[in-house]
Amino acid sequence: MHIYHGQIAGRFTDMANRGVTPESAVNGGGCLIFDEELATAIQGELKRSEGMLSFVASENHASKTTIEIQGSMLTDRAIEGYPGRRYFPGCEWIDKIETLAIRRAIDLFGADHANVQPHSGTNANLAVYLACLNPGDTMLAMDLSHGGHLSHGTKVSITGKMYRRVAYGVDRQTETIDYDNIAELAEKERPKLIVAGGSAYPRFIDFKRLRSIADSVGALLHVDMAHFAGLVAGGAYPSPVPHAHFTTFTLYKTMRGGRGGVVLCQEPFAAAVDKAVFPGLQSAVLVPFVAAKAYAFKVAATDEFKAYARQTIANAQALASGLMARGARLVSNGTDSHLLLLDVTQFGITGAEAEQALYDGGIVCNRNRLPFDTSPAGVGSGVRFGTSAVTSRGLREDHMNDVAGLAFDVLAKVCPPEKMRERVAAICREYPLRVDRQDAGLL
Ligand code: DSN
């Protein structure tokens, strides 16, 4: 029943090698469809990810157990509602699964209430807005190129079409959040909601200060901790939960779980959040995802996970130090988290060109705009690195120093990407994906 996706692809290939065709693969009453194109693509992706190092800050490598849970027969269930209040019969075991996920999320983060049904981080954010804003209301959120997120009221997102977004950002000198400016903007714009967190801010955030600014103007505080939730769970990054009225996150980044999002909130907002998720935004529950969330929360409560969270940050700091020691410029001169932003203008190339050069060398990271960047969004003047995935793979500080040296030399064009690729391939062989070191499994 539980088949790892590499095995599925392998099984299709094996069938092809044995001359099994869709016509001959009749299984009982139904036809077992043999999908060679899809099998080839899945196998290709498996091979690509095994042979490269992912430094994409929003990626991680889910454990085999997580993949098995998400691929389980739980996918058959089409149910709506909440535990004890379903619109379908036969939910006694599903209720246990969702209740487990809710209880573990509450315990792990010390929250009053958790909704574990959002299909994604963007849906979790939308649920918060639906719960506390009316169309046209003002939210004060971080600018995308300063580290915010698309779903924090940008014009291209439904959130920017539904609500009036005023943007705050970082200080030009320090490239850290300008809290005085947030306080001034809050006083002037009187937002109903202040939003913090996002996709590309490398430093700790002062949640206490943000809450006090929110309180001073009667606003609510929402923290999107999608990127650093695993670091919070592991005690390596300050928790926003005691300060924020709403905290949202996803499971697949630093949490190293499966897919989907979660909303945590303070008790007075619990009913509104639940109503916003269902029936406000979604209908059927993605049961295997909810089950994988329950498992991720159990894993994240272990000492091993705490060590993983600390190591993720230690690796990011080693990568940052290695790059800066060679003369590179990083936004805010470093990092407190799993991610860092490298300014590539000193190499005379764009973020898109840097991304390609590093990819050719076996390092996957993505182009990113920098604070006050004037280049187009699809180009950027920087690249963003994150260390969650390589830390799951088992890499440590000395590997980060190697990668920093090779990346700097490739960007400075003193080392061809092919040479870097050889070293990366050797690391990948030594630290293969999805060995069972990540967690102990279901039993
Ligand atoms: N914003 C995307 C990222 O950080 O890569 C994920 O939502």
Short mmCIF file of C-alpha atoms and ligand atoms in Angstrom, two decimals:
data_model
loop_
_atom_site.label_atom_id
_atom_site.label_comp_id
_atom_site.label_asym_id
_atom_site.label_seq_id
_atom_site.Cartn_x
_atom_site.Cartn_y
_atom_site.Cartn_z
CA MET A 1 0.00 0.00 0.00
CA HIS A 2 2.73 2.46 0.91
CA ILE A 3 4.96 2.97 -2.07
CA TYR A 4 7.73 5.52 -2.24
CA HIS A 5 7.47 7.59 -5.43
CA GLY A 6 10.83 6.34 -6.71
CA GLN A 7 9.42 2.83 -6.49
CA ILE A 8 6.33 3.83 -8.46
CA ALA A 9 8.46 5.27 -11.23
CA GLY A 10 10.72 2.22 -11.04
CA ARG A 11 7.74 -0.10 -11.25
CA PHE A 12 6.48 1.59 -14.40
CA THR A 13 9.93 1.33 -15.96
CA ASP A 14 10.18 -2.29 -14.94
CA MET A 15 6.82 -2.97 -16.60
CA ALA A 16 7.98 -1.25 -19.76
CA ASN A 17 11.17 -3.33 -19.77
CA ARG A 18 9.11 -6.48 -19.46
CA GLY A 19 6.99 -5.46 -22.43
CA VAL A 20 3.86 -4.77 -20.37
CA THR A 21 1.50 -2.55 -22.36
CA PRO A 22 -1.68 -0.80 -21.20
CA GLU A 23 -3.67 -3.37 -23.16
CA SER A 24 -1.96 -6.33 -21.49
CA ALA A 25 -1.98 -4.80 -18.00
CA VAL A 26 -5.56 -5.69 -17.17
CA ASN A 27 -5.85 -6.01 -13.45
CA GLY A 28 -8.98 -7.73 -12.13
CA GLY A 29 -12.02 -5.84 -13.34
CA GLY A 30 -10.17 -2.62 -14.21
CA CYS A 31 -7.42 -1.61 -16.56
CA LEU A 32 -4.08 -0.79 -14.93
CA ILE A 33 -3.02 2.24 -16.92
CA PHE A 34 0.66 2.35 -17.69
CA ASP A 35 1.77 5.98 -17.97
CA GLU A 36 5.22 6.01 -19.43
CA GLU A 37 5.39 9.78 -19.92
CA LEU A 38 4.51 10.47 -16.29
CA ALA A 39 6.80 7.73 -14.99
CA THR A 40 9.68 9.15 -17.00
CA ALA A 41 9.04 12.64 -15.64
CA ILE A 42 8.84 11.44 -12.01
CA GLN A 43 12.01 9.44 -12.40
CA GLY A 44 13.71 12.39 -14.04
CA GLU A 45 12.80 14.65 -11.12
CA LEU A 46 13.99 12.04 -8.62
CA LYS A 47 17.34 11.75 -10.40
CA ARG A 48 17.67 15.53 -10.69
CA SER A 49 17.02 16.11 -6.99
CA GLU A 50 19.33 13.27 -5.96
CA GLY A 51 22.19 14.72 -7.99
CA MET A 52 21.89 18.39 -6.98
CA LEU A 53 21.91 20.33 -3.72
CA SER A 54 18.73 22.29 -3.03
CA PHE A 55 19.42 25.62 -1.41
CA VAL A 56 15.92 26.86 -2.22
CA ALA A 57 14.87 28.50 1.04
CA SER A 58 11.28 27.24 0.81
CA GLU A 59 12.23 23.62 0.09
CA ASN A 60 13.09 20.63 2.22
CA HIS A 61 13.28 16.86 1.83
CA ALA A 62 10.23 15.17 3.36
CA SER A 63 10.86 11.89 5.15
CA LYS A 64 9.76 8.61 3.59
CA THR A 65 7.12 8.30 6.30
CA THR A 66 5.64 11.67 5.34
CA ILE A 67 5.56 10.66 1.68
CA GLU A 68 3.89 7.38 2.61
CA ILE A 69 1.22 9.10 4.71
CA GLN A 70 0.47 11.58 1.93
CA GLY A 71 0.26 8.73 -0.57
CA SER A 72 -1.97 6.57 1.63
CA MET A 73 -5.58 5.44 1.10
CA LEU A 74 -6.72 8.38 3.21
CA THR A 75 -6.86 10.18 -0.11
CA ASP A 76 -10.14 8.35 -0.83
CA ARG A 77 -12.12 10.31 1.74
CA ALA A 78 -14.24 13.28 0.68
CA ILE A 79 -15.49 14.89 3.87
CA GLU A 80 -16.38 18.37 5.03
CA GLY A 81 -16.71 20.01 8.41
CA TYR A 82 -14.75 19.59 11.62
CA PRO A 83 -14.24 16.68 14.08
CA GLY A 84 -17.61 15.79 15.63
CA ARG A 85 -19.35 18.16 13.18
CA ARG A 86 -18.98 16.46 9.79
CA TYR A 87 -21.35 16.53 6.88
CA PHE A 88 -20.55 12.90 6.01
CA PRO A 89 -20.83 9.61 7.93
CA GLY A 90 -17.98 7.23 8.78
CA CYS A 91 -15.60 9.86 10.11
CA GLU A 92 -14.65 8.30 13.45
CA TRP A 93 -11.05 7.59 12.39
CA ILE A 94 -10.70 10.77 10.36
CA ASP A 95 -11.87 12.73 13.41
CA LYS A 96 -9.14 11.07 15.47
CA ILE A 97 -6.54 12.03 12.86
CA GLU A 98 -7.61 15.67 12.66
CA THR A 99 -7.97 15.95 16.44
CA LEU A 100 -4.44 14.58 16.83
CA ALA A 101 -3.11 17.17 14.38
CA ILE A 102 -4.96 20.00 16.15
CA ARG A 103 -3.85 18.92 19.63
CA ARG A 104 -0.23 18.46 18.59
CA ALA A 105 -0.12 21.85 16.81
CA ILE A 106 -1.53 23.56 19.90
CA ASP A 107 0.96 21.79 22.20
CA LEU A 108 3.97 22.35 19.93
CA PHE A 109 3.46 26.08 19.51
CA GLY A 110 1.59 26.91 22.74
CA ALA A 111 -1.42 28.24 20.80
CA ASP A 112 -5.02 28.64 21.96
CA HIS A 113 -6.49 27.22 18.77
CA ALA A 114 -5.34 25.54 15.54
CA ASN A 115 -7.05 25.00 12.22
CA VAL A 116 -5.11 22.33 10.28
CA GLN A 117 -7.24 22.26 7.13
CA PRO A 118 -5.79 25.03 4.89
CA HIS A 119 -4.62 23.52 1.62
CA SER A 120 -1.70 25.97 1.43
CA GLY A 121 0.02 28.87 3.15
CA THR A 122 -1.79 31.35 0.94
CA ASN A 123 -5.13 29.81 1.93
CA ALA A 124 -4.12 30.05 5.59
CA ASN A 125 -3.38 33.77 5.10
CA LEU A 126 -6.63 34.30 3.22
CA ALA A 127 -8.50 32.67 6.11
CA VAL A 128 -7.01 35.20 8.53
CA TYR A 129 -8.03 38.11 6.30
CA LEU A 130 -11.51 36.69 5.79
CA ALA A 131 -11.83 36.25 9.56
CA CYS A 132 -10.92 39.81 10.51
CA LEU A 133 -11.16 42.18 7.52
CA ASN A 134 -13.89 43.47 5.25
CA PRO A 135 -13.17 44.16 1.57
CA GLY A 136 -11.48 47.56 1.27
CA ASP A 137 -10.00 47.49 4.79
CA THR A 138 -6.37 48.50 5.22
CA MET A 139 -3.54 46.10 6.06
CA LEU A 140 0.04 47.17 6.73
CA ALA A 141 2.42 44.51 5.39
CA MET A 142 6.03 44.11 4.33
CA ASP A 143 6.96 44.98 0.75
CA LEU A 144 7.68 41.89 -1.36
CA SER A 145 11.19 42.99 -2.36
CA HIS A 146 11.98 43.71 1.30
CA GLY A 147 11.10 40.13 2.25
CA GLY A 148 7.28 39.97 2.33
CA HIS A 149 5.03 37.52 0.47
CA LEU A 150 2.74 37.68 -2.57
CA SER A 151 -0.28 36.89 -0.40
CA HIS A 152 0.37 39.86 1.89
CA GLY A 153 -1.69 42.26 -0.19
CA THR A 154 0.39 42.56 -3.38
CA LYS A 155 -1.50 43.93 -6.38
CA VAL A 156 -1.16 40.70 -8.39
CA SER A 157 -2.78 38.62 -5.63
CA ILE A 158 -6.45 38.44 -4.69
CA THR A 159 -5.37 39.83 -1.32
CA GLY A 160 -4.31 43.09 -3.02
CA LYS A 161 -7.55 43.27 -4.97
CA MET A 162 -9.72 42.68 -1.89
CA TYR A 163 -7.88 44.83 0.62
CA ARG A 164 -5.97 48.11 0.66
CA ARG A 165 -2.33 47.24 1.35
CA VAL A 166 0.13 49.81 2.68
CA ALA A 167 3.73 48.54 2.52
CA TYR A 168 6.52 48.88 5.06
CA GLY A 169 10.11 47.77 4.60
CA VAL A 170 13.65 47.71 5.87
CA ASP A 171 15.98 50.56 6.72
CA ARG A 172 18.23 51.48 3.78
CA GLN A 173 21.44 51.33 5.85
CA THR A 174 20.94 48.31 8.10
CA GLU A 175 18.53 46.42 5.81
CA THR A 176 16.66 45.33 8.92
CA ILE A 177 12.99 46.11 9.63
CA ASP A 178 12.40 49.80 10.31
CA TYR A 179 10.06 49.55 13.32
CA ASP A 180 9.88 53.36 13.77
CA ASN A 181 8.62 53.63 10.21
CA ILE A 182 5.99 50.94 10.90
CA ALA A 183 4.82 52.89 13.95
CA GLU A 184 4.56 56.10 11.88
CA LEU A 185 2.70 54.36 9.05
CA ALA A 186 0.35 52.68 11.52
CA GLU A 187 -0.44 56.03 13.13
CA LYS A 188 -1.09 57.64 9.75
CA GLU A 189 -2.93 54.81 7.95
CA ARG A 190 -4.80 53.25 10.92
CA PRO A 191 -4.66 49.67 9.50
CA LYS A 192 -7.02 47.04 10.83
CA LEU A 193 -4.27 44.43 10.50
CA ILE A 194 -0.46 44.47 10.63
CA VAL A 195 1.21 41.57 8.79
CA ALA A 196 4.75 40.36 9.47
CA GLY A 197 6.90 37.51 8.18
CA GLY A 198 7.32 36.46 4.59
CA SER A 199 9.72 34.79 2.20
CA ALA A 200 13.04 36.56 2.19
CA TYR A 201 13.81 38.32 5.47
CA PRO A 202 16.91 36.73 7.04
CA ARG A 203 16.82 38.30 10.51
CA PHE A 204 14.87 37.77 13.73
CA ILE A 205 11.67 39.81 13.90
CA ASP A 206 10.72 41.74 17.03
CA PHE A 207 7.18 40.41 17.49
CA LYS A 208 6.73 42.09 20.86
CA ARG A 209 7.43 45.49 19.31
CA LEU A 210 5.04 44.80 16.44
CA ARG A 211 2.29 43.82 18.88
CA SER A 212 2.79 47.01 20.82
CA ILE A 213 2.55 49.05 17.58
CA ALA A 214 -0.61 47.13 16.65
CA ASP A 215 -2.13 47.76 20.08
CA SER A 216 -1.30 51.47 19.90
CA VAL A 217 -3.60 51.88 16.87
CA GLY A 218 -6.18 49.20 17.69
CA ALA A 219 -4.93 46.87 14.92
CA LEU A 220 -4.61 43.09 15.01
CA LEU A 221 -1.28 41.33 14.38
CA HIS A 222 -0.80 38.46 11.91
CA VAL A 223 2.58 36.72 11.62
CA ASP A 224 3.18 34.48 8.60
CA MET A 225 5.94 32.19 9.89
CA ALA A 226 5.84 29.85 6.87
CA HIS A 227 9.58 30.13 6.40
CA PHE A 228 10.71 29.83 10.00
CA ALA A 229 8.00 27.68 11.65
CA GLY A 230 10.37 24.72 12.00
CA LEU A 231 12.97 26.94 13.62
CA VAL A 232 10.33 28.18 16.08
CA ALA A 233 9.20 24.60 16.78
CA GLY A 234 12.83 23.64 17.39
CA GLY A 235 13.38 26.57 19.78
CA ALA A 236 15.98 28.20 17.50
CA TYR A 237 13.96 31.29 16.47
CA PRO A 238 11.73 33.49 18.68
CA SER A 239 8.09 32.46 18.68
CA PRO A 240 5.50 34.93 17.41
CA VAL A 241 2.64 32.91 18.92
CA PRO A 242 2.47 34.66 22.34
CA HIS A 243 2.30 38.05 20.60
CA ALA A 244 0.27 37.57 17.42
CA HIS A 245 -3.50 37.33 17.25
CA PHE A 246 -3.00 35.08 14.21
CA THR A 247 0.00 32.96 13.16
CA THR A 248 0.07 31.04 9.89
CA PHE A 249 2.58 28.61 8.44
CA THR A 250 3.22 25.81 5.97
CA LEU A 251 4.67 22.38 6.65
CA TYR A 252 7.10 21.81 3.80
CA LYS A 253 9.77 24.41 4.52
CA THR A 254 11.73 24.40 7.78
CA MET A 255 9.04 22.15 9.33
CA ARG A 256 10.17 19.32 6.99
CA GLY A 257 6.64 17.89 6.85
CA GLY A 258 4.29 17.45 3.92
CA ARG A 259 2.16 19.97 2.10
CA GLY A 260 -0.49 22.40 3.29
CA GLY A 261 -0.96 25.20 5.80
CA VAL A 262 -2.13 25.87 9.34
CA VAL A 263 -3.72 28.83 11.15
CA LEU A 264 -3.02 29.31 14.86
CA CYS A 265 -5.01 31.98 16.62
CA GLN A 266 -6.02 33.35 19.97
CA GLU A 267 -9.26 32.02 21.43
CA PRO A 268 -11.55 34.98 20.60
CA PHE A 269 -10.84 34.46 16.87
CA ALA A 270 -11.19 30.64 16.80
CA ALA A 271 -14.78 30.48 15.53
CA ALA A 272 -14.18 33.15 12.87
CA VAL A 273 -11.03 31.39 11.61
CA ASP A 274 -12.77 28.00 11.41
CA LYS A 275 -15.68 29.56 9.54
CA ALA A 276 -13.29 31.33 7.17
CA VAL A 277 -11.46 28.09 6.28
CA PHE A 278 -14.68 26.07 5.93
CA PRO A 279 -17.07 26.97 4.41
CA GLY A 280 -15.46 30.33 3.59
CA LEU A 281 -12.57 29.20 1.42
CA GLN A 282 -12.48 25.43 1.08
CA SER A 283 -14.80 22.45 1.08
CA ALA A 284 -13.41 18.89 1.20
CA VAL A 285 -10.59 18.22 3.67
CA LEU A 286 -7.30 16.91 2.22
CA VAL A 287 -7.19 14.09 4.77
CA PRO A 288 -3.73 12.65 3.90
CA PHE A 289 -2.22 16.13 4.26
CA VAL A 290 -3.89 16.58 7.66
CA ALA A 291 -2.51 13.19 8.74
CA ALA A 292 0.98 14.19 7.55
CA LYS A 293 0.64 17.41 9.59
CA ALA A 294 -0.13 15.35 12.72
CA TYR A 295 3.02 13.33 12.08
CA ALA A 296 5.17 16.43 11.43
CA PHE A 297 4.11 17.94 14.76
CA LYS A 298 5.13 14.76 16.58
CA VAL A 299 8.53 14.75 14.87
CA ALA A 300 9.02 18.48 15.52
CA ALA A 301 8.55 17.95 19.28
CA THR A 302 11.62 15.68 19.52
CA ASP A 303 15.13 16.58 20.65
CA GLU A 304 16.41 15.38 17.26
CA PHE A 305 14.29 18.01 15.56
CA LYS A 306 15.57 20.70 17.94
CA ALA A 307 19.11 19.74 16.93
CA TYR A 308 18.06 19.88 13.27
CA ALA A 309 16.67 23.40 13.70
CA ARG A 310 19.87 24.60 15.38
CA GLN A 311 22.02 22.96 12.70
CA THR A 312 19.96 24.56 9.93
CA ILE A 313 20.78 28.02 11.31
CA ALA A 314 24.42 27.08 12.00
CA ASN A 315 24.71 25.99 8.36
CA ALA A 316 23.14 29.22 7.08
CA GLN A 317 25.53 31.24 9.22
CA ALA A 318 28.51 29.18 8.01
CA LEU A 319 27.45 29.75 4.40
CA ALA A 320 27.03 33.47 5.10
CA SER A 321 30.45 33.72 6.78
CA GLY A 322 32.08 31.75 3.97
CA LEU A 323 30.64 34.09 1.33
CA MET A 324 31.44 37.28 3.26
CA ALA A 325 34.99 36.12 4.04
CA ARG A 326 35.56 35.99 0.27
CA GLY A 327 34.24 39.54 -0.15
CA ALA A 328 30.56 38.93 -0.96
CA ARG A 329 27.83 41.31 0.20
CA LEU A 330 24.81 39.87 1.96
CA VAL A 331 21.62 41.76 2.74
CA SER A 332 21.86 42.86 6.41
CA ASN A 333 25.38 41.37 6.53
CA GLY A 334 24.28 37.90 7.50
CA THR A 335 21.42 35.88 8.90
CA ASP A 336 19.68 34.74 12.08
CA SER A 337 17.65 32.12 10.26
CA HIS A 338 17.81 29.45 7.55
CA LEU A 339 18.03 31.93 4.67
CA LEU A 340 20.39 34.52 3.27
CA LEU A 341 20.31 36.96 0.38
CA LEU A 342 23.41 37.42 -1.74
CA ASP A 343 23.75 40.67 -3.70
CA VAL A 344 25.27 39.66 -7.06
CA THR A 345 25.76 43.14 -8.55
CA GLN A 346 29.47 43.02 -7.60
CA PHE A 347 29.88 40.18 -10.11
CA GLY A 348 28.39 42.28 -12.92
CA ILE A 349 25.52 39.82 -13.42
CA THR A 350 21.80 39.69 -12.63
CA GLY A 351 20.09 37.44 -10.12
CA ALA A 352 18.69 35.37 -13.00
CA GLU A 353 22.17 34.88 -14.46
CA ALA A 354 23.59 33.97 -11.04
CA GLU A 355 20.79 31.45 -10.52
CA GLN A 356 21.61 29.80 -13.87
CA ALA A 357 25.37 29.71 -13.27
CA LEU A 358 24.90 28.08 -9.87
CA TYR A 359 22.34 25.65 -11.27
CA ASP A 360 24.86 24.62 -13.93
CA GLY A 361 27.21 23.90 -11.04
CA GLY A 362 24.64 21.70 -9.25
CA ILE A 363 23.46 24.25 -6.68
CA VAL A 364 19.76 25.12 -6.79
CA CYS A 365 18.83 28.52 -5.38
CA ASN A 366 16.55 31.21 -6.74
CA ARG A 367 16.87 34.74 -8.06
CA ASN A 368 15.46 37.33 -5.71
CA ARG A 369 14.91 41.07 -5.67
CA LEU A 370 16.77 42.90 -2.95
CA PRO A 371 15.46 45.79 -0.82
CA PHE A 372 15.28 48.97 -2.99
CA ASP A 373 16.06 46.84 -6.07
CA THR A 374 15.25 48.55 -9.36
CA SER A 375 15.55 45.44 -11.52
CA PRO A 376 12.39 43.64 -12.74
CA ALA A 377 10.86 40.97 -10.49
CA GLY A 378 11.74 38.12 -12.87
CA VAL A 379 15.40 39.15 -12.91
CA GLY A 380 16.43 40.52 -9.50
CA SER A 381 19.84 41.64 -8.27
CA GLY A 382 20.33 38.80 -5.84
CA VAL A 383 19.95 35.13 -5.12
CA ARG A 384 18.33 33.59 -2.05
CA PHE A 385 19.90 30.58 -0.34
CA GLY A 386 18.27 28.44 2.35
CA THR A 387 19.80 25.56 4.28
CA SER A 388 16.77 23.49 5.40
CA ALA A 389 17.06 20.86 2.65
CA VAL A 390 20.83 20.39 2.74
CA THR A 391 20.71 20.13 6.53
CA SER A 392 18.10 17.35 6.24
CA ARG A 393 20.47 15.67 3.84
CA GLY A 394 23.15 15.68 6.53
CA LEU A 395 25.45 18.51 5.41
CA ARG A 396 27.38 20.50 8.01
CA GLU A 397 29.40 23.72 8.35
CA ASP A 398 32.48 22.49 6.47
CA HIS A 399 30.30 21.65 3.44
CA MET A 400 28.83 25.15 3.65
CA ASN A 401 32.31 26.63 3.52
CA ASP A 402 33.09 24.51 0.43
CA VAL A 403 29.87 25.61 -1.25
CA ALA A 404 30.55 29.27 -0.38
CA GLY A 405 34.00 29.10 -1.99
CA LEU A 406 32.77 27.33 -5.11
CA ALA A 407 29.70 29.57 -5.48
CA PHE A 408 31.78 32.72 -5.11
CA ASP A 409 34.31 31.50 -7.68
CA VAL A 410 31.62 30.43 -10.15
CA LEU A 411 29.89 33.82 -9.88
CA ALA A 412 33.24 35.61 -10.20
CA LYS A 413 33.92 33.41 -13.26
CA VAL A 414 37.21 32.10 -11.89
CA CYS A 415 35.83 28.56 -11.60
CA PRO A 416 33.78 26.88 -14.35
CA PRO A 417 30.40 25.49 -13.19
CA GLU A 418 31.54 22.01 -14.33
CA LYS A 419 34.22 21.95 -11.63
CA MET A 420 31.70 22.86 -8.96
CA ARG A 421 29.38 20.19 -10.33
CA GLU A 422 32.02 17.51 -9.67
CA ARG A 423 32.33 18.49 -6.01
CA VAL A 424 28.54 18.74 -5.64
CA ALA A 425 28.11 15.30 -7.21
CA ALA A 426 30.60 13.85 -4.73
CA ILE A 427 28.68 15.39 -1.79
CA CYS A 428 25.38 14.10 -3.19
CA ARG A 429 26.78 10.58 -3.47
CA GLU A 430 28.04 10.73 0.10
CA TYR A 431 24.75 12.19 1.44
CA PRO A 432 21.95 10.50 -0.51
CA LEU A 433 18.34 11.58 -0.23
CA ARG A 434 15.79 9.95 2.02
CA VAL A 435 17.88 7.54 3.97
CA ASP A 436 16.02 6.81 7.18
CA ARG A 437 18.05 9.16 9.34
CA GLN A 438 15.31 11.78 9.28
CA ASP A 439 12.87 10.11 11.60
CA ALA A 440 11.97 6.74 12.96
CA GLY A 441 8.75 6.09 11.06
CA LEU A 442 5.20 5.46 12.19
CA LEU A 443 5.82 2.60 14.56
N1 DSN B 1 7.10 32.38 -1.44
C1 DSN B 1 7.59 31.12 -1.87
C2 DSN B 1 9.02 30.98 -1.47
O1 DSN B 1 9.40 31.47 -0.42
O2 DSN B 1 9.77 30.38 -2.22
C3 DSN B 1 6.82 30.02 -1.23
O3 DSN B 1 5.53 30.41 -0.93
#
